[in-house]
Amino acid sequence: MIFSEEWLKEWIDPKIGADALMDRLTMAGLEADGISAVANDFTGIIVGEVLSVQPHSDAKKLQVCSVSDGDNVYQVVCGAPNVRVGMKSPFAKTGAEIIVPKSNKPLKIEATKIRGIESNGMLCSAEELGLEEKSDGLLELPKFFSLGEDIRKLLKLDDISMELDLTPNRGDCLGIRGLAREIAVLTRQDYKEPSVSKITQQHSNELPIKITAKDQCPRYLGRIIKNIDLNAASPLWMQERLRRSGLRSIDPIVDVTNYVLMELGQPMHAFDYSKLAGGIEVRMAQDNEKLLLLDGKEVNLDPNILVIADHEKAVAMAGVMGGMETAVSAKTKDVFLECAFFSPLAIAGKARTFGMHTDASHRYERGVDYKLQKTAIDRATELLLDIVGGEAGPITEAVGNLPETVSVSLTYAKVNSVLGIDMPSEEVRDILLRLGFSVADESDDGMRVIVPSYRFDISIEADLIEELARIFGYDKIPKTSGLMRQSLDFKPEGEVPIRRMCDLLVDLGYQEVVTYSFVDPGHLRLLTKSPDAQVINLQNPISEEMSVMRSSLLPGLVSAYQYNANRQQERLRLFESGLVFSQKGEVVVQTAKLSGLISGERYPKNWNNNSKLNDFYDIKGDIEMLLDLRRLKSSVKFLDAEHPSMHPGQCAKITDSECNEIGHIGALDPFISQELGLGESIFLFELTLSELQKGSIPRAKLLSKYPEVTRDLAFVIDDSVVSADILENVRLNAGDCLVDLRIFDVYQGDAIEKGKKSIALGLTWQDPSRTLSDEEVNTIISSCVKALQEQFNAKLRN
C-alpha cells in the first residue's frame, strides 16, 4: 500500500513527523516499507507560457520559443516534440537548480548558446522534475495556472510517498480512509471523512441485476451514467495523487475508479453500457466458458470462477478483471458503473490460477467493507460528473446472502491476565470504540462488542486483546518472567534427534541450507526422472519455476550449488533436512529426508593442506559418522544400486541388518552435470530420517580388567567382494569377545593376481572375566579363515 502524506492529511493530520508516523504504524502491526520523495529536489522552476515557436536555423529537431513568466519574455531553445504556442509548462529560469538523483549533483541552468542561438532557461518535462521515470515531451500544465507561480508549491511537491507492507488480515487499511481511521486511533484524534455530494438523478434508466451466486456475491450495485465526454482529461491533482500511490493515469474513467480504490479501498469497474446485452447476472462460470480480459489474455473458465455476465456472455471475472468486449473506449458515450462486495473465499486464489494479481483481487481476497458500496458508487459518480460530465441515473442494487453481524465478548480480567498489565476499563472501551467497534452489552466485568463490517479478522476474545495490545503499544507492555507450569519435552532415548545429526554435519564442515518445497518441474524431472503423472502440481503456483512440489531434496541442493558455484565458490559442503512429497493414489504422502552435497577440494585451501578433490569415500565416511550416532551394533551395508540422480557406476544403497533402506549415496550423474553446466566431483546423499533416527538406548557396563588380544589377518580375495560382506562373515565367526574389527589395508599391485585384492584386517578380543589364551585366539582365527575360504575362496597371505 503506497500513499502520499499530503493526501492523508486531508483526512487526518498526525501531528508527528513522517519517520515517527511510520515507526508508530510498524509498532501497531502495519509494517513500514519505506519513504520516498515524490519529485526531484529543485529550485527556481515556475509556470511559463509559450508565446511563439520558430524553427531553429541549424537543427531540424530544435525550436526557438518565446516563453513568458508573466513579467518578462525569454528566448528558449527547446527540443520537445509537443511544444506549441499557448501551452503552459514548467520553466526553469536562469539560475534554477535541479538535483539529479543518481549523481546527487545539482544541474544549474545557465544562459547558453545551442547551435549558435542563445537560450535563457529550459522548459521541463515530467522526467526532469522527477514526476516520471521517462517522458517524451514537456509536462503540460492546466490553463488556469497563474504565470510565474512556483511549481513546487503549486503541485505540492514537498510531499512524500509512504509504503506499508500490510499483512493479509489488514485489508481494511488498503485505502486512505482505513489508514486515517487507524492513525486516528493511534494518535487519539478524530479523522475527517470528506463528504460526498448528493447525486441528482437525471434519468430513470436502470439495468436489471440478478445474483445467482448469492453466497459468493452478497451485494452488487450498478448505475448508468449517460452522455459522458471522454475527450476530457483527468485533472492534474488526481493524476498526481494516483502517481504518488504507484498508479499511472490512463483515462478519466479508469482514473476515477482507481482513485476511489485508493481513497476508500473499494474496487470498481465501468462497462460500456451499449455493449451489455439485456442485464447483469452474477453467477458461476460455465465449464470451458471463454473470456477475453482487458490485458488481452483469453482464459478458459470453470465452475469455480465467479463471473459478471450479461444475458449472452461473461463480461468480467468478478473481483479480478473486466472483459475486453465490454471495455470503455474512446467512442463510449454511456457507462454502467458497478460496485460490489464479493466474498473473500470466492475470490481467493482465482487470479493466481491464471497467473495474475490485480489491485482488485488483492483487496477482495482480504475482505472489503460490505457496507461501503453505496458510498463508493456515489463518490465515483461525483468525480465522473465533475470531469467527464454526463447524466446520472438511479442506483440499482441486488442483495445475496450478506455476512452475519459478529459479536465478541471480552472480560477485563482476561485482558489484564494475557497482557500482564492493568488496563483501565475506560481505556479498553475508548480503544475499541475508536477502532469502529460498537458496544452491545456492558457490565463491571467486561463487554460484548459488535465487530465492524470492515474487520474480517476479528472473531474471538483473543483478537480483541491483540487489538488492545497493539494500540496501547507493545513497547509499553513491561517485560515479565513467565509464571506458568512448565514441563520437559518428551525425548525418546532410542531415537537420534535430527538436531544432533545437523550439528554433526556442521562439525564436519557442512552448511545447512533451506530451499523451497516448490521446484521447477523441468529440474525435478531431470534429477528424479519422475513421470508427469507422479508430479504434484500446485493449483496456484508463485511462478512456473516453482509450480510443483518436490519429491526429493536434491533439486534444491543442486540449485543451491549452482547458485554458489556461479559466484566463484569452489569448495561446497551443503545439507538440508525437510519434507518431500509423493502421490499415493488420492493421498499426498510427506516423508522427512536428510540430504547433502559435497564438491571441490577435500580440505580448505591452506599452506599445509593438499589439493586433492573429494571422492566417493569422503562422503561415505561422513555418512558412516552419521550412522554411528545410532549406537547400533548391527552392520549397515553399502550395496551397488542405481538412483536417477547418481552416476550408474558410483552409487550405493544403504541398508541396515534387516534390509530396511536408509537411503542412497553417490556421484552426481554426468549427464545431469552436463545439462545444468555443473562441474565435476559432485557427490550426493539422500537419507530417510525415520530410518536414520532409529537408535539404541545406551547401557552401562563394567570395563574389563583383563588385557586385550590383537591379531592381524591378511588374505587375497576376489576384487568383486565388498567389505561389508567380509566384515559380516568375520563377526559371525570371531566369537562374543570380539570388541573391535577394522580393515586397515587394501592392496592391489604386481604381487597380487589380476582381478584379486589383498585385504588386511585388525581384530581385537577382550573377555570381561578372564585373560584369553593364545590357544583360544588361534582357534578363533582358524575358524574365521575357514569361513572366509568357504564363502569367498579367500587365501591367507603369509
Coordinates of C-alpha atoms in Angstrom, one line a residue, residues 175-531:
G175 CA -7.2 2.7 1.4
I176 CA -6.7 6.3 2.7
R177 CA -9.9 6.0 4.7
G178 CA -8.8 2.9 6.6
L179 CA -5.3 4.3 7.2
A180 CA -6.8 7.6 8.5
R181 CA -9.0 5.6 10.8
E182 CA -6.1 3.6 12.1
I183 CA -3.9 6.7 12.6
A184 CA -6.7 8.4 14.4
V185 CA -6.8 5.6 17.0
L186 CA -3.0 5.6 17.4
T187 CA -2.8 9.3 17.9
R188 CA -6.1 9.6 19.9
Q189 CA -7.6 12.0 17.4
D190 CA -10.7 12.2 15.2
Y191 CA -10.4 11.9 11.5
K192 CA -12.3 14.0 9.0
E193 CA -14.1 12.0 6.3
P194 CA -14.7 14.2 3.2
S195 CA -18.4 14.5 2.4
V196 CA -19.9 13.0 -0.8
S197 CA -22.3 15.3 -2.6
K198 CA -25.9 14.0 -3.1
I199 CA -26.2 12.8 -6.6
T200 CA -29.1 14.3 -8.5
Q201 CA -30.9 11.7 -10.6
Q202 CA -31.1 12.9 -14.2
H203 CA -32.7 9.9 -15.9
S204 CA -34.6 6.8 -14.8
N205 CA -32.9 4.1 -16.9
E206 CA -31.7 1.0 -15.0
L207 CA -30.0 -2.2 -16.0
P208 CA -31.6 -5.3 -14.4
I209 CA -29.3 -7.1 -11.9
K210 CA -29.7 -10.7 -10.8
I211 CA -27.4 -12.5 -8.3
T212 CA -27.4 -16.3 -8.8
A213 CA -24.3 -17.0 -6.7
K214 CA -25.7 -15.4 -3.6
D215 CA -23.0 -16.7 -1.2
Q216 CA -20.2 -15.6 -3.5
C217 CA -21.7 -12.1 -4.2
P218 CA -23.7 -10.8 -1.2
R219 CA -24.2 -7.3 -2.7
Y220 CA -24.0 -5.8 -6.2
L221 CA -24.8 -2.1 -7.2
G222 CA -24.9 -0.5 -10.6
R223 CA -25.6 2.9 -12.1
I224 CA -25.9 4.1 -15.7
I225 CA -24.2 7.4 -16.5
K226 CA -25.2 8.8 -19.9
N227 CA -23.6 11.3 -22.3
I228 CA -20.1 11.4 -20.9
D229 CA -17.2 13.2 -22.7
L230 CA -14.1 11.0 -22.8
N231 CA -12.2 13.8 -24.6
A232 CA -11.8 15.4 -21.2
A233 CA -8.6 14.8 -19.3
S234 CA -8.2 13.8 -15.7
P235 CA -7.3 16.8 -13.5
L236 CA -3.6 17.1 -12.7
W237 CA -4.3 16.8 -8.9
M238 CA -5.9 13.4 -9.5
Q239 CA -3.1 12.2 -11.8
E240 CA -0.6 13.3 -9.2
R241 CA -2.3 11.5 -6.3
L242 CA -2.5 8.3 -8.3
R243 CA 1.1 8.6 -9.3
R244 CA 2.2 9.1 -5.7
S245 CA 0.2 6.0 -4.9
G246 CA 2.0 3.9 -7.5
L247 CA -0.6 4.1 -10.3
R248 CA -0.4 5.7 -13.6
S249 CA -3.1 7.9 -15.2
I250 CA -4.9 6.2 -18.1
D251 CA -8.2 7.9 -18.9
P252 CA -10.8 9.7 -16.7
I253 CA -13.0 6.5 -16.2
V254 CA -10.1 4.3 -15.1
D255 CA -8.6 7.1 -13.1
V256 CA -11.8 7.7 -11.1
T257 CA -12.2 4.0 -10.3
N258 CA -8.6 3.8 -9.3
Y259 CA -9.0 7.0 -7.2
V260 CA -11.9 5.5 -5.3
L261 CA -9.9 2.3 -4.9
M262 CA -7.1 4.1 -3.2
E263 CA -9.2 6.5 -1.3
L264 CA -11.9 4.1 0.1
G265 CA -10.3 0.7 -0.6
Q266 CA -13.3 -0.3 -2.8
P267 CA -12.6 -1.8 -6.2
M268 CA -14.9 -0.7 -9.0
H269 CA -15.4 -1.2 -12.7
A270 CA -17.0 0.6 -15.6
F271 CA -18.6 -1.2 -18.6
D272 CA -19.6 0.4 -21.9
Y273 CA -23.4 0.4 -21.4
S274 CA -24.1 -0.1 -25.2
K275 CA -22.1 -3.4 -25.2
L276 CA -24.1 -5.0 -22.5
A277 CA -27.0 -7.3 -23.6
G278 CA -30.2 -7.3 -21.5
G279 CA -28.9 -7.1 -18.0
I280 CA -26.4 -8.2 -15.4
E281 CA -26.2 -11.6 -13.8
V282 CA -23.6 -12.5 -11.2
R283 CA -23.1 -16.3 -11.5
M284 CA -20.5 -19.1 -11.5
A285 CA -18.8 -19.6 -14.9
Q286 CA -19.8 -22.5 -17.1
D287 CA -17.4 -25.2 -17.9
N288 CA -14.8 -24.1 -20.5
E289 CA -16.5 -20.7 -20.8
K290 CA -14.1 -18.3 -22.5
L291 CA -13.4 -14.7 -21.6
L292 CA -11.1 -12.2 -23.2
L293 CA -9.7 -10.0 -20.4
L294 CA -8.6 -6.4 -20.6
D295 CA -5.0 -7.3 -20.7
G296 CA -5.6 -9.2 -23.9
K297 CA -5.4 -12.7 -22.3
E298 CA -8.1 -15.2 -23.2
V299 CA -8.9 -17.5 -20.3
N300 CA -10.9 -20.8 -20.1
L301 CA -13.1 -20.5 -17.0
D302 CA -14.5 -23.3 -14.9
P303 CA -17.5 -23.5 -12.5
N304 CA -15.3 -22.4 -9.5
I305 CA -14.9 -19.0 -11.0
L306 CA -17.3 -16.2 -10.2
V307 CA -18.2 -14.0 -13.3
I308 CA -20.2 -11.0 -14.2
A309 CA -22.3 -11.8 -17.2
D310 CA -25.0 -10.2 -19.3
H311 CA -27.7 -12.2 -20.9
E312 CA -25.4 -13.6 -23.6
K313 CA -21.9 -14.0 -22.2
A314 CA -19.5 -13.5 -19.4
V315 CA -18.2 -9.9 -19.4
A316 CA -15.8 -9.9 -16.4
M317 CA -14.1 -12.1 -13.9
A318 CA -15.6 -11.0 -10.7
G319 CA -13.2 -9.3 -8.3
V320 CA -10.2 -9.8 -10.7
M321 CA -10.5 -8.1 -14.1
G322 CA -13.0 -6.8 -16.6
G323 CA -13.5 -8.2 -20.2
M324 CA -12.3 -6.6 -23.4
E325 CA -15.6 -6.9 -25.3
T326 CA -17.5 -4.6 -22.9
A327 CA -14.5 -2.2 -22.2
V328 CA -14.9 1.5 -22.3
S329 CA -13.3 3.0 -25.4
A330 CA -12.9 6.5 -27.0
K331 CA -16.3 6.0 -28.6
T332 CA -18.1 5.3 -25.4
K333 CA -21.0 7.6 -24.6
D334 CA -22.8 5.8 -21.8
V335 CA -21.2 3.7 -19.0
F336 CA -22.5 1.2 -16.5
L337 CA -20.7 1.7 -13.2
E338 CA -20.5 -1.3 -10.9
C339 CA -19.6 -1.6 -7.3
A340 CA -19.9 -4.9 -5.4
F341 CA -19.0 -6.9 -2.4
F342 CA -17.6 -10.4 -3.2
S343 CA -16.9 -13.0 -0.5
P344 CA -13.1 -13.2 0.2
L345 CA -13.3 -17.0 -0.2
A346 CA -14.9 -16.7 -3.7
I347 CA -12.0 -14.6 -4.9
A348 CA -9.1 -16.0 -3.0
G349 CA -6.5 -17.6 -5.3
K350 CA -8.6 -17.2 -8.5
A351 CA -6.3 -14.5 -10.0
R352 CA -3.2 -16.6 -9.3
T353 CA -4.9 -19.6 -11.1
F354 CA -4.5 -17.6 -14.3
G355 CA -1.1 -16.1 -13.4
M356 CA -2.5 -12.7 -12.5
H357 CA -2.5 -10.4 -9.5
T358 CA -4.6 -7.2 -9.6
D359 CA -5.4 -4.4 -7.2
A360 CA -9.0 -5.5 -7.1
S361 CA -8.2 -9.2 -6.4
H362 CA -5.7 -8.1 -3.7
R363 CA -8.4 -6.3 -1.8
Y364 CA -11.3 -8.7 -2.4
E365 CA -9.2 -11.6 -1.2
R366 CA -8.6 -9.8 2.1
G367 CA -12.1 -8.5 2.5
V368 CA -13.8 -5.3 1.6
D369 CA -16.3 -3.4 3.8
Y370 CA -19.7 -4.9 2.8
K371 CA -21.4 -1.6 3.8
L372 CA -19.2 0.7 1.7
Q373 CA -20.6 0.1 -1.8
K374 CA -23.3 2.9 -1.8
T375 CA -20.8 5.5 -0.6
A376 CA -18.2 4.4 -3.1
I377 CA -20.5 4.5 -6.1
D378 CA -21.7 7.9 -5.2
R379 CA -18.2 9.1 -4.7
A380 CA -17.2 7.8 -8.1
T381 CA -20.3 9.3 -9.7
E382 CA -19.5 12.7 -8.2
L383 CA -15.9 12.6 -9.6
L384 CA -17.0 11.4 -13.0
L385 CA -19.7 14.1 -13.4
D386 CA -17.1 16.8 -12.5
I387 CA -14.6 15.5 -15.0
V388 CA -16.5 14.0 -18.0
G389 CA -19.9 15.4 -17.4
G390 CA -23.0 13.2 -18.1
E391 CA -26.3 12.3 -16.6
A392 CA -26.5 10.0 -13.6
G393 CA -29.3 7.5 -13.2
P394 CA -30.6 5.7 -10.1
I395 CA -28.6 3.1 -8.3
T396 CA -29.8 -0.5 -8.9
E397 CA -29.0 -2.9 -6.1
A398 CA -29.2 -6.6 -5.8
V399 CA -28.5 -8.4 -2.5
G400 CA -27.4 -12.0 -1.9
N401 CA -26.5 -13.6 1.4
L402 CA -24.8 -10.9 3.4
P403 CA -22.4 -11.7 6.2
E404 CA -23.9 -12.1 9.6
T405 CA -23.0 -9.5 12.2
V406 CA -20.3 -10.8 14.5
S407 CA -20.3 -10.1 18.2
V408 CA -17.4 -11.0 20.6
S409 CA -17.3 -10.9 24.4
L410 CA -14.4 -9.5 26.3
T411 CA -13.6 -9.7 30.0
Y412 CA -11.3 -7.1 31.7
A413 CA -9.7 -9.8 33.8
K414 CA -8.7 -11.7 30.7
V415 CA -7.1 -8.6 29.2
N416 CA -5.0 -8.0 32.3
S417 CA -4.1 -11.7 32.6
V418 CA -3.0 -12.1 29.0
L419 CA -1.1 -8.7 28.7
G420 CA 0.2 -8.7 32.2
I421 CA -0.9 -5.1 32.8
D422 CA -3.8 -3.3 34.5
M423 CA -5.6 -1.6 31.6
P424 CA -8.4 0.6 32.8
S425 CA -11.8 -0.4 31.5
E426 CA -12.3 3.2 30.3
E427 CA -9.2 2.9 28.0
V428 CA -10.4 -0.5 26.8
R429 CA -13.7 1.0 25.8
D430 CA -12.1 4.1 24.2
I431 CA -9.7 2.0 22.0
L432 CA -12.4 -0.4 20.8
L433 CA -14.9 2.5 20.0
R434 CA -12.2 4.3 18.1
L435 CA -11.5 1.2 16.1
G436 CA -15.1 1.1 15.0
F437 CA -16.5 -1.5 17.4
S438 CA -19.9 -0.8 19.0
V439 CA -20.8 -1.9 22.5
A440 CA -23.8 -4.2 22.6
D441 CA -23.7 -5.1 26.3
E442 CA -21.5 -3.9 29.1
S443 CA -21.0 -4.9 32.8
D444 CA -18.5 -4.3 35.5
D445 CA -16.6 -7.5 34.4
G446 CA -16.5 -6.8 30.7
M447 CA -18.4 -6.1 27.5
R448 CA -19.8 -7.6 24.3
V449 CA -18.9 -5.7 21.2
I450 CA -20.2 -5.7 17.6
V451 CA -17.4 -6.2 15.0
P452 CA -17.3 -3.5 12.3
S453 CA -18.2 -4.6 8.7
Y454 CA -14.6 -3.9 7.5
R455 CA -12.8 -6.2 10.0
F456 CA -12.9 -9.8 8.8
D457 CA -10.1 -10.8 11.2
I458 CA -11.9 -10.4 14.5
S459 CA -13.9 -13.4 15.8
I460 CA -12.7 -14.4 19.3
E461 CA -11.7 -12.7 22.5
A462 CA -8.0 -13.1 21.8
D463 CA -8.4 -11.0 18.6
L464 CA -9.8 -8.1 20.7
I465 CA -7.0 -8.4 23.2
E466 CA -4.5 -8.3 20.3
E467 CA -6.1 -5.1 19.1
L468 CA -5.9 -3.5 22.6
A469 CA -2.2 -4.5 22.9
R470 CA -1.1 -3.1 19.6
I471 CA -3.0 0.2 20.1
F472 CA -1.8 0.5 23.7
G473 CA 1.7 -0.2 22.4
Y474 CA 3.7 -3.3 22.5
D475 CA 6.7 -1.3 23.6
K476 CA 4.8 -0.1 26.7
I477 CA 4.0 -3.6 27.9
P478 CA 6.6 -4.4 30.6
K479 CA 8.8 -7.4 30.3
T480 CA 7.9 -10.0 32.9
S481 CA 9.1 -13.6 33.5
G482 CA 6.5 -16.2 32.7
L483 CA 4.7 -17.6 35.7
M484 CA 3.3 -20.9 34.5
R485 CA 3.7 -24.6 35.0
Q486 CA 6.4 -25.9 32.8
S487 CA 7.0 -29.5 31.6
L488 CA 10.0 -31.0 29.9
D489 CA 9.7 -32.2 26.3
F490 CA 9.5 -36.0 25.9
K491 CA 12.6 -37.1 24.0
P492 CA 12.8 -40.9 23.4
E493 CA 16.4 -42.1 24.2
G494 CA 16.2 -44.7 21.5
E495 CA 15.8 -42.1 18.8
V496 CA 18.6 -39.9 17.4
P497 CA 17.4 -36.2 17.4
I498 CA 17.6 -34.5 13.9
R499 CA 19.3 -31.5 15.6
R500 CA 22.1 -33.8 16.7
M501 CA 22.6 -35.0 13.1
C502 CA 22.6 -31.4 11.8
D503 CA 25.2 -30.4 14.5
L504 CA 27.4 -33.3 13.4
L505 CA 27.3 -32.3 9.7
V506 CA 28.1 -28.7 10.7
D507 CA 31.1 -30.0 12.7
L508 CA 32.2 -31.8 9.5
G509 CA 32.2 -28.5 7.6
Y510 CA 28.7 -28.6 6.0
Q511 CA 26.5 -25.6 5.8
E512 CA 22.7 -26.0 6.3
V513 CA 20.5 -24.6 3.5
V514 CA 16.8 -24.1 3.4
T515 CA 15.2 -24.3 -0.1
Y516 CA 11.6 -24.0 -1.3
S517 CA 9.3 -27.0 -1.3
F518 CA 8.2 -25.8 -4.7
V519 CA 10.6 -26.5 -7.5
D520 CA 11.0 -26.2 -11.3
P521 CA 9.2 -29.2 -13.0
G522 CA 11.9 -29.5 -15.6
H523 CA 14.6 -29.5 -12.9
L524 CA 12.7 -32.1 -10.9
R525 CA 12.2 -34.4 -13.9
L526 CA 15.9 -34.1 -14.8
L527 CA 17.1 -35.1 -11.3
T528 CA 14.4 -37.7 -10.3
K529 CA 13.2 -39.0 -13.8
S530 CA 9.7 -38.7 -12.3
P531 CA 6.9 -39.1 -14.9

